[in-house]
Amino acid sequence: MPAPAPPAPPVRSVGRELLTHAPAAPLRALVAVGAVAALAARVLPGERPGAGVAVLALAVALAVVVVVRDARPAGRAGRPGGWQLVHGTAAVLLAGSAALRDAGWVVALDLLAALLLGALALAPTGRVRVWSAVLLAPLRPLARVASGTGWTARGVRRVLLLRAARPRRAVRRWPWLVPALRATAVTAVLLVVFVPLLASADARFGGLLEKLTGSTGAWLADALSRLTSTLLGTRPDLVVGRAVVFALAAVALSAALSTAWDAARRSPAGSTSGSTGGPPAGRRPRPVLARRVEWLLPLGALDALFAAFLVVRLTAPEVADTAGATLAGQVHAGFAQLVVATALVLAVVALAVRCTPMTAGPRAALALLCALSLGLDAAALADLRAYVDAYGLTRLRIGVGVVCAGLAGLLVLLLVAGARWQRRRQQPWVPHAAVAVAAACLLGLTAADPDAAIARAQLARGAAGTAGSSASAGPDVAYLSTLSADAAPGLADALREDPAALGAEGPCVLWSVAGGRSEQDASDEGWPSANLSRARAAGLAGLLSAAEQPCAEVGALG
């Protein structure tokens, strides 16, 4: 009996990342990656932050929603978790500030926060180690750059193989159709490339083409030119940059969509971020500070210290009535310390939750500590308000005011979580709510239009100084000239009411705030750079008389 033939060696693929058993991107995900990457290549290179960034953020959000809905198997919940919706909506709203505001520091903060919130919204965090999952959420798409690119590449290969294997009914019925379409497309490409070259090389040939085509040819050429400038822009020198941005955006979006895809495939039916699903919480370990004196003494001492400080603040005379003390010295010496003390209370509460038994006694001491910390935060805000009334509003002072508001929101969250502790020991919503508080502070900052508020405050000080005959209380013209186009409407209104409100340099301040751009300059920008504040400021700067225009040439104030 002959010996059996040896088994054939296994057929190895060129790359293990393209094996058929590995997960591959579906067709909708591939279309989303290509469309959003092409949009990014159009709106990012050579453009200022504007409507293009807002449209790109909305397109990314729609791509994630489509991929997540397509990833969920039949019978499972088709919508993302509640906190995912909150974080994703906040990310889109923050990215939309690029189309409304011109202040670079506000737009930069909003876009950075939008990126972090978008990464957090890609996948639910569950109920286990929620703080770690929230803090490490921005790193998840970065860790999936290689796997996400392979996921997209496998999807492209799968689509191509299925297309080659699928029988084509139209080919069997009309065998001439595909060759005719292919020949027409190639002919059109060749004519579009060579006809303009030859027409511009010889005037006689160009005249002959114009006679043959007539107005129809001119209309087609103009329509093609407009379509090309709209889709690709008016700068051919950015072709290489757009290609690089397209590749980088495709890789980044592949990582993001693969993260959302895997999370949607693995999440149990009906699960949401922070819901009651998930593995049951284990038994809480024995607290380190189990004896009453171990937690009562430090927490009680800290409560007594904060209470004494607040009593002194409420009963002591004003700074102006204190010998050897000034408002500037008081704020510079005490404001930062109050903010740091309030922030350290959050760390004390976190350690107390981990190290104390969290019975009624520790919870009451921590609740009192949070309430007193709110008093410290209110004292810091009172110092800041007095300082602003005396010396004017600036971007830095607005920023620290937003930080104080965020700390107050976090303290209120801790009070709510402590009140719910007896009913439910696990509070997975607290980290997400803390992130939502930070996002709400940034949205409030953007909605408040800080540069416009600074301009109004400076002009109000100028009016008060004029009424009180105080030269030191006038507006800081040099600082006003550094503001963004958001401040232009307030300055224009002030100059209409009183042309001398900003002195002789008033028109130049308005021109500087508008960026030295006229309404015609703003209209020459592409739609990705469209911005409400810049367009409004350009229109106001265009109202300057011809005698006031030379300040744009000399660059006054600078």
C-alpha positions in Angstrom: 0.0 0.0 0.0 1.6 3.3 -1.0 2.3 5.9 1.7 0.0 8.8 1.9 1.2 12.0 0.2 2.5 14.7 2.6 0.1 17.6 3.2 0.5 20.6 1.1 2.2 23.6 2.9 -0.2 26.3 4.0 -0.7 29.2 1.8 0.7 32.3 3.5 -0.8 35.7 2.9 1.3 38.7 2.1 0.4 40.3 5.4 -1.2 38.8 8.5 -3.2 42.0 8.9 -5.2 41.2 5.8 -6.3 37.7 6.9 -10.0 37.0 6.1 -10.8 36.0 9.7 -9.8 39.4 11.1 -12.4 42.1 11.6 -12.8 44.4 8.6 -14.4 47.8 8.2 -17.9 47.7 6.5 -18.7 49.6 3.4 -20.4 52.5 5.3 -17.3 52.9 7.4 -15.1 53.0 4.3 -17.3 55.6 2.7 -17.3 57.7 6.0 -13.5 57.5 6.2 -13.0 58.6 2.6 -15.6 61.4 2.7 -14.5 62.9 6.1 -10.8 62.7 5.1 -11.5 64.5 1.8 -13.4 67.1 3.8 -10.5 67.6 6.2 -8.1 67.9 3.2 -10.3 70.7 1.9 -11.1 72.7 5.0 -7.8 72.5 7.0 -4.7 73.4 4.8 -4.3 77.1 4.1 -7.5 78.1 5.9 -8.2 80.0 9.1 -10.4 78.3 11.7 -14.0 78.9 10.7 -17.1 77.2 9.4 -14.9 74.4 7.9 -13.9 73.2 11.4 -17.5 73.2 12.5 -18.7 71.2 9.4 -15.8 68.8 9.9 -16.7 68.1 13.5 -20.4 67.5 12.5 -19.3 65.1 9.8 -17.1 63.2 12.2 -20.0 62.9 14.6 -22.3 61.7 11.9 -19.7 59.1 10.8 -19.4 57.7 14.3 -23.2 57.5 14.7 -23.5 55.6 11.3 -20.7 53.2 12.2 -22.0 52.5 15.7 -25.6 51.8 14.4 -24.2 49.5 11.7 -22.0 47.7 14.3 -24.7 46.7 16.8 -26.1 43.2 16.0 -29.8 42.7 15.6 -31.7 42.6 18.9 -29.3 45.0 20.7 -29.9 48.6 21.6 -29.3 50.9 18.7 -28.5 54.1 20.5 -25.4 55.0 22.4 -25.3 55.6 26.1 -26.5 58.8 27.8 -23.1 60.1 28.7 -21.8 59.3 25.3 -24.5 61.6 23.8 -23.7 64.3 26.3 -19.9 64.2 25.6 -20.4 63.9 21.8 -22.9 66.8 21.7 -20.6 69.0 23.8 -17.7 68.2 21.5 -19.6 69.3 18.4 -20.8 72.5 20.1 -17.3 73.4 21.3 -15.9 72.8 17.8 -18.6 75.0 16.4 -17.1 78.0 18.2 -14.5 78.3 15.4 -17.3 79.6 13.2 -18.6 82.1 15.8 -15.6 83.5 17.8 -12.3 85.0 16.6 -10.5 85.0 20.0 -7.6 82.6 19.4 -7.3 81.5 23.1 -11.0 80.7 23.3 -11.1 78.7 20.0 -7.9 76.8 21.0 -9.3 75.8 24.4 -12.6 74.8 22.8 -11.0 72.7 20.0 -8.7 70.9 22.5 -11.7 70.2 24.8 -13.6 69.0 21.7 -10.9 66.5 20.9 -10.8 65.1 24.4 -14.6 64.9 24.7 -14.8 63.2 21.3 -12.4 60.6 22.4 -14.4 60.0 25.6 -17.6 59.7 23.6 -16.3 57.0 21.3 -16.9 54.1 23.8 -18.7 53.6 27.1 -16.6 53.3 30.2 -18.9 50.9 32.2 -19.0 50.8 36.0 -15.5 49.5 36.9 -12.6 51.9 37.4 -14.6 54.8 35.9 -12.1 57.5 36.9 -9.3 55.6 35.2 -11.4 55.0 32.1 -12.4 58.7 31.8 -8.8 60.0 32.3 -7.3 57.5 29.9 -10.0 57.9 27.2 -8.0 60.2 25.0 -5.3 57.6 24.7 -7.6 54.8 23.4 -7.8 56.1 19.8 -4.0 56.8 19.8 -3.4 53.2 20.9 -5.5 51.9 18.0 -3.8 53.8 15.1 -2.1 50.7 13.7 -5.0 48.4 14.3 -7.5 50.9 13.0 -5.5 51.4 9.8 -5.4 47.6 9.3 -9.2 47.5 10.0 -9.8 49.9 7.2 -7.3 48.2 4.9 -9.0 44.8 5.4 -12.4 46.5 4.7 -11.0 47.8 1.4 -9.7 44.4 0.4 -12.9 42.7 1.3 -15.0 45.2 -0.8 -12.7 44.7 -3.8 -12.8 40.9 -3.5 -16.6 40.8 -3.2 -16.9 43.2 -6.1 -14.7 40.9 -8.3 -16.6 37.8 -7.3 -20.2 39.3 -7.6 -21.8 38.5 -11.0 -22.7 41.7 -12.9 -26.2 41.5 -14.4 -25.7 44.6 -16.5 -22.5 43.2 -18.0 -24.4 40.1 -19.2 -27.3 42.1 -20.6 -25.3 45.0 -22.2 -21.7 43.8 -22.8 -20.8 47.1 -24.5 -21.8 49.3 -21.6 -18.6 49.0 -19.4 -16.1 49.5 -22.3 -18.1 52.5 -23.5 -18.2 54.2 -20.1 -14.5 53.5 -19.6 -13.6 55.0 -22.9 -15.8 58.0 -22.3 -14.2 58.7 -18.9 -10.7 58.4 -20.3 -11.5 60.7 -23.2 -13.0 63.3 -21.0 -10.0 63.3 -18.7 -7.6 63.7 -21.6 -9.5 66.5 -23.2 -9.9 68.4 -20.0 -6.1 68.3 -19.5 -4.9 69.0 -23.1 -7.5 71.3 -24.6 -6.8 74.2 -22.2 -3.0 73.8 -22.8 -3.3 73.9 -26.6 -5.8 76.7 -26.5 -3.5 78.9 -24.5 -0.5 77.9 -26.6 -1.8 79.3 -29.8 -4.3 82.2 -30.1 -5.6 81.0 -33.6 -6.4 77.5 -32.2 -8.0 79.1 -29.2 -10.2 81.3 -31.4 -11.2 78.3 -33.5 -12.3 76.4 -30.3 -14.2 79.4 -29.2 -16.1 79.7 -32.5 -16.9 75.9 -32.4 -18.1 75.8 -28.8 -19.5 79.3 -28.5 -21.2 80.3 -25.3 -21.7 76.7 -24.3 -18.0 76.0 -24.1 -17.4 79.2 -22.0 -20.2 78.3 -19.7 -18.9 74.8 -19.2 -15.4 76.1 -18.6 -16.6 78.6 -16.1 -18.8 76.0 -14.3 -15.9 73.6 -14.2 -13.6 76.3 -12.8 -16.1 77.2 -10.1 -16.6 73.6 -9.1 -12.9 73.0 -8.9 -12.2 76.1 -6.8 -15.1 75.1 -4.4 -14.0 71.5 -4.0 -10.2 71.9 -4.1 -9.7 75.6 -3.3 -8.0 78.4 -5.2 -4.4 77.6 -4.2 -2.8 74.9 -6.3 0.3 75.1 -4.2 -1.5 73.2 -1.4 -2.0 70.0 -3.3 0.8 68.2 -1.5 -0.4 69.5 1.8 -4.0 68.4 1.1 -2.7 64.9 0.2 -0.8 64.7 3.5 -3.8 65.9 5.5 -6.1 63.4 3.7 -3.8 60.5 4.7 -3.4 61.7 8.3 -7.2 62.3 8.6 -7.9 58.9 7.2 -5.6 57.2 9.7 -7.0 59.2 12.6 -10.6 58.5 11.6 -9.9 54.8 11.1 -8.6 54.6 14.7 -11.6 56.5 16.0 -14.2 54.5 14.1 -12.6 51.2 14.9 -12.7 52.1 18.6 -16.4 52.9 18.4 -17.0 49.8 16.3 -15.4 47.4 18.7 -17.2 49.1 21.7 -20.5 48.7 20.0 -19.9 45.1 19.1 -18.8 44.1 22.6 -21.3 46.1 24.6 -24.1 44.0 26.1 -27.7 44.6 25.0 -29.2 47.8 26.3 -26.0 48.8 28.1 -25.3 52.5 28.5 -22.4 54.4 30.0 -22.9 54.4 33.6 -26.0 52.3 33.7 -26.9 49.5 36.1 -25.4 46.9 33.8 -21.9 45.5 34.1 -20.3 43.2 36.6 -21.4 43.4 40.2 -19.3 45.6 42.4 -16.9 43.6 44.6 -16.9 43.9 48.4 -15.4 47.2 49.5 -12.0 46.7 51.1 -11.5 47.4 54.8 -10.8 51.2 55.2 -7.4 52.2 56.4 -8.7 54.8 58.8 -11.3 52.6 60.5 -11.2 54.1 64.0 -13.3 57.2 64.7 -10.4 59.3 65.9 -8.4 58.6 62.8 -10.8 60.4 60.5 -12.6 62.7 63.0 -9.5 64.6 64.1 -8.1 65.6 60.6 -11.5 66.3 59.0 -12.7 68.2 62.1 -9.5 70.3 62.2 -9.8 71.2 58.6 -13.5 72.1 59.0 -12.7 74.3 62.0 -9.8 76.0 60.1 -12.1 76.8 57.1 -14.9 78.1 59.4 -12.5 80.4 61.2 -11.2 81.8 58.0 -14.7 82.5 56.7 -15.6 84.2 60.0 -12.6 86.5 59.8 -13.5 87.4 56.2 -17.0 88.2 57.1 -16.3 90.2 60.3 -12.9 91.9 59.5 -12.8 95.4 58.1 -12.4 96.1 54.4 -8.9 96.0 52.9 -9.1 99.8 52.3 -9.6 100.3 56.0 -6.7 98.1 57.1 -3.4 99.8 57.8 -0.6 98.9 55.4 -2.8 96.8 53.2 -3.8 97.4 49.6 -6.4 95.7 47.3 -3.7 94.7 44.8 -1.5 93.2 47.5 -4.5 91.4 49.1 -5.6 89.8 45.8 -2.1 88.9 44.6 -1.2 87.4 48.0 -4.5 85.6 48.7 -6.4 84.8 45.5 -4.1 82.0 44.3 -3.9 80.5 47.7 -7.7 80.3 48.0 -8.1 78.7 44.6 -5.4 76.1 45.4 -7.0 75.4 48.8 -10.3 74.8 47.1 -8.7 72.5 44.6 -6.9 70.5 47.3 -10.2 69.9 49.0 -11.1 67.7 46.0 -8.1 65.6 46.7 -8.9 65.4 50.4 -12.4 64.2 49.6 -11.1 61.5 47.2 -8.7 60.2 49.8 -11.3 60.2 52.5 -13.7 58.2 50.3 -11.0 55.6 49.8 -9.6 55.5 53.3 -12.6 56.0 55.7 -15.6 53.8 56.4 -18.0 56.4 54.9 -20.6 56.0 57.5 -22.8 58.9 58.6 -20.0 60.6 60.5 -17.4 60.9 57.8 -20.1 61.8 55.2 -21.3 64.7 57.4 -17.7 65.9 58.0 -17.0 65.8 54.3 -20.2 67.5 53.4 -19.4 70.3 55.8 -15.9 70.6 54.3 -17.4 70.9 50.8 -19.8 73.6 52.0 -17.0 75.6 53.6 -14.9 75.2 50.5 -17.7 76.7 48.5 -17.4 79.7 50.9 -13.6 79.8 50.1 -14.5 79.8 46.4 -17.0 82.6 46.9 -14.3 84.6 48.8 -11.9 84.2 45.9 -14.6 85.4 43.5 -15.3 88.4 45.7 -11.6 89.3 45.7 -11.5 88.9 41.9 -14.6 91.1 41.4 -13.1 93.9 43.6 -9.9 93.7 41.7 -11.7 93.9 38.3 -13.7 96.9 39.5 -10.5 98.7 40.4 -8.2 97.7 37.6 -10.4 96.5 34.7 -11.2 93.2 33.1 -8.6 91.1 31.2 -8.4 87.7 29.7 -6.5 86.2 32.6 -9.0 87.5 35.1 -11.8 86.0 33.0 -9.9 82.7 32.9 -9.5 82.4 36.6 -13.1 83.3 37.1 -14.1 80.3 34.9 -11.8 78.1 37.0 -13.5 79.2 40.2 -16.9 78.5 38.7 -15.7 75.0 37.6 -14.4 74.2 41.2 -17.8 75.3 42.6 -19.6 73.0 40.2 -17.3 70.1 41.2 -18.0 70.7 44.9 -21.7 70.7 44.3 -21.3 67.4 42.5 -19.5 66.0 45.6 -22.3 67.1 47.8 -24.9 65.4 45.6 -22.9 62.2 45.4 -22.5 62.2 49.2 -26.2 62.6 49.7 -26.8 59.5 47.4 -24.1 57.4 49.0 -26.4 55.7 51.6 -28.7 54.5 48.8 -26.0 53.5 46.3 -22.4 53.0 47.2 -21.2 53.1 43.5 -21.4 56.5 41.8 -20.2 55.9 38.3 -21.9 59.1 37.0 -19.6 61.4 39.0 -16.6 61.3 36.7 -18.8 61.9 33.6 -20.6 64.7 35.4 -17.3 66.3 36.3 -16.3 66.2 32.7 -19.7 67.7 31.7 -19.1 70.5 34.3 -15.8 71.4 32.6 -17.4 71.3 29.2 -20.3 73.5 30.4 -17.7 76.1 31.8 -16.1 76.3 28.4 -19.4 76.6 26.6 -20.4 79.3 29.0 -17.1 81.1 28.4 -17.6 80.9 24.6 -21.2 82.1 24.9 -20.2 85.0 27.1 -17.9 86.3 24.3 -15.0 87.3 26.6 -13.2 89.7 24.3 -16.4 91.7 23.8 -17.0 91.7 27.6 -13.5 93.1 28.1 -14.1 95.8 25.6 -17.4 96.8 27.3 -15.8 96.8 30.7 -12.9 99.0 29.5 -15.3 101.4 27.9 -17.4 101.5 31.0 -14.3 102.4 33.0 -13.6 105.1 30.5 -17.0 106.6 30.9 -16.7 106.5 34.7 -13.3 108.1 34.5 -14.7 110.9 32.3 -17.6 111.5 34.7 -15.3 111.5 37.7 -12.6 113.5 36.0 -10.1 110.7 36.7 -7.5 110.2 34.0 -6.3 106.9 35.5 -9.7 105.2 35.1 -9.8 105.6 31.3 -9.8 102.6 28.9 -6.5 100.9 28.2 -6.3 101.7 24.5 -3.1 99.6 24.0 -4.8 96.5 25.5 -8.0 97.1 23.5 -5.9 97.0 20.3 -4.8 93.5 21.1 -8.3 92.0 21.3 -9.8 89.9 18.6 -12.6 90.8 16.1 -15.1 89.7 18.8 -14.7 93.2 20.4 -15.4 95.2 17.2 -19.1 95.7 17.6 -18.7 97.2 21.1 -15.9 99.5 20.0 -17.9 100.6 16.9 -21.0 101.4 19.0 -18.8 103.4 21.4 -17.2 105.4 18.6 -20.7 106.1 17.1 -21.9 107.5 20.4 -18.8 109.4 21.2 -16.0 109.7 18.6 -13.6 110.7 21.4 -14.3 107.7 23.5 -10.9 106.1 22.7 -9.1 109.4 22.0 -7.5 110.2 18.7 -6.5 106.6 18.2 -10.1 105.3 18.3 -10.5 104.5 14.6 -7.1 102.8 14.5 -8.1 100.6 17.5 -11.1 99.5 15.6 -9.1 98.8 12.5 -6.5 96.8 14.5 -9.2 94.8 16.2 -10.7 94.0 12.8 -7.3 92.6 11.8 -6.8 95.3 9.2 -9.2 93.6 6.9 -12.0 95.2 4.8 -15.3 93.6 3.9 -13.8 92.8 0.4 -10.9 90.9 2.0 -13.4 88.8 4.1 -15.5 87.9 1.1 -12.3 86.8 -0.8 -11.8 84.0 1.8 -13.1 80.5 1.1 -16.1 79.1 2.9 -14.0 77.0 5.3 -12.6 80.3 6.8 -16.0 81.9 7.2 -16.4 83.4 10.6 -19.2 85.4 12.0 -17.1 87.7 14.2 -14.5 88.4 11.5 -17.2 89.1 8.9 -19.0 91.5 11.2 -15.7 93.3 12.2 -14.7 93.6 8.5 -18.0 95.3 7.7 -17.6 97.7 10.7 -14.0 98.5 9.7 -15.2 99.2 6.2 -17.4 102.1 7.5 -14.3 104.1 8.4 -14.0 107.3 6.4 -11.2 107.7 3.8 -9.4 110.0 6.2 -9.2 107.3 8.8 -7.9 104.6 6.5 -4.2 105.6 6.7 -4.0 104.2 10.2 -4.1 100.7 8.5 -1.1 101.5 6.5 1.1 103.0 9.2 0.0 100.4 11.7 -0.8 102.8 14.5 -0.6 101.6 18.1 2.1 99.2 17.3 
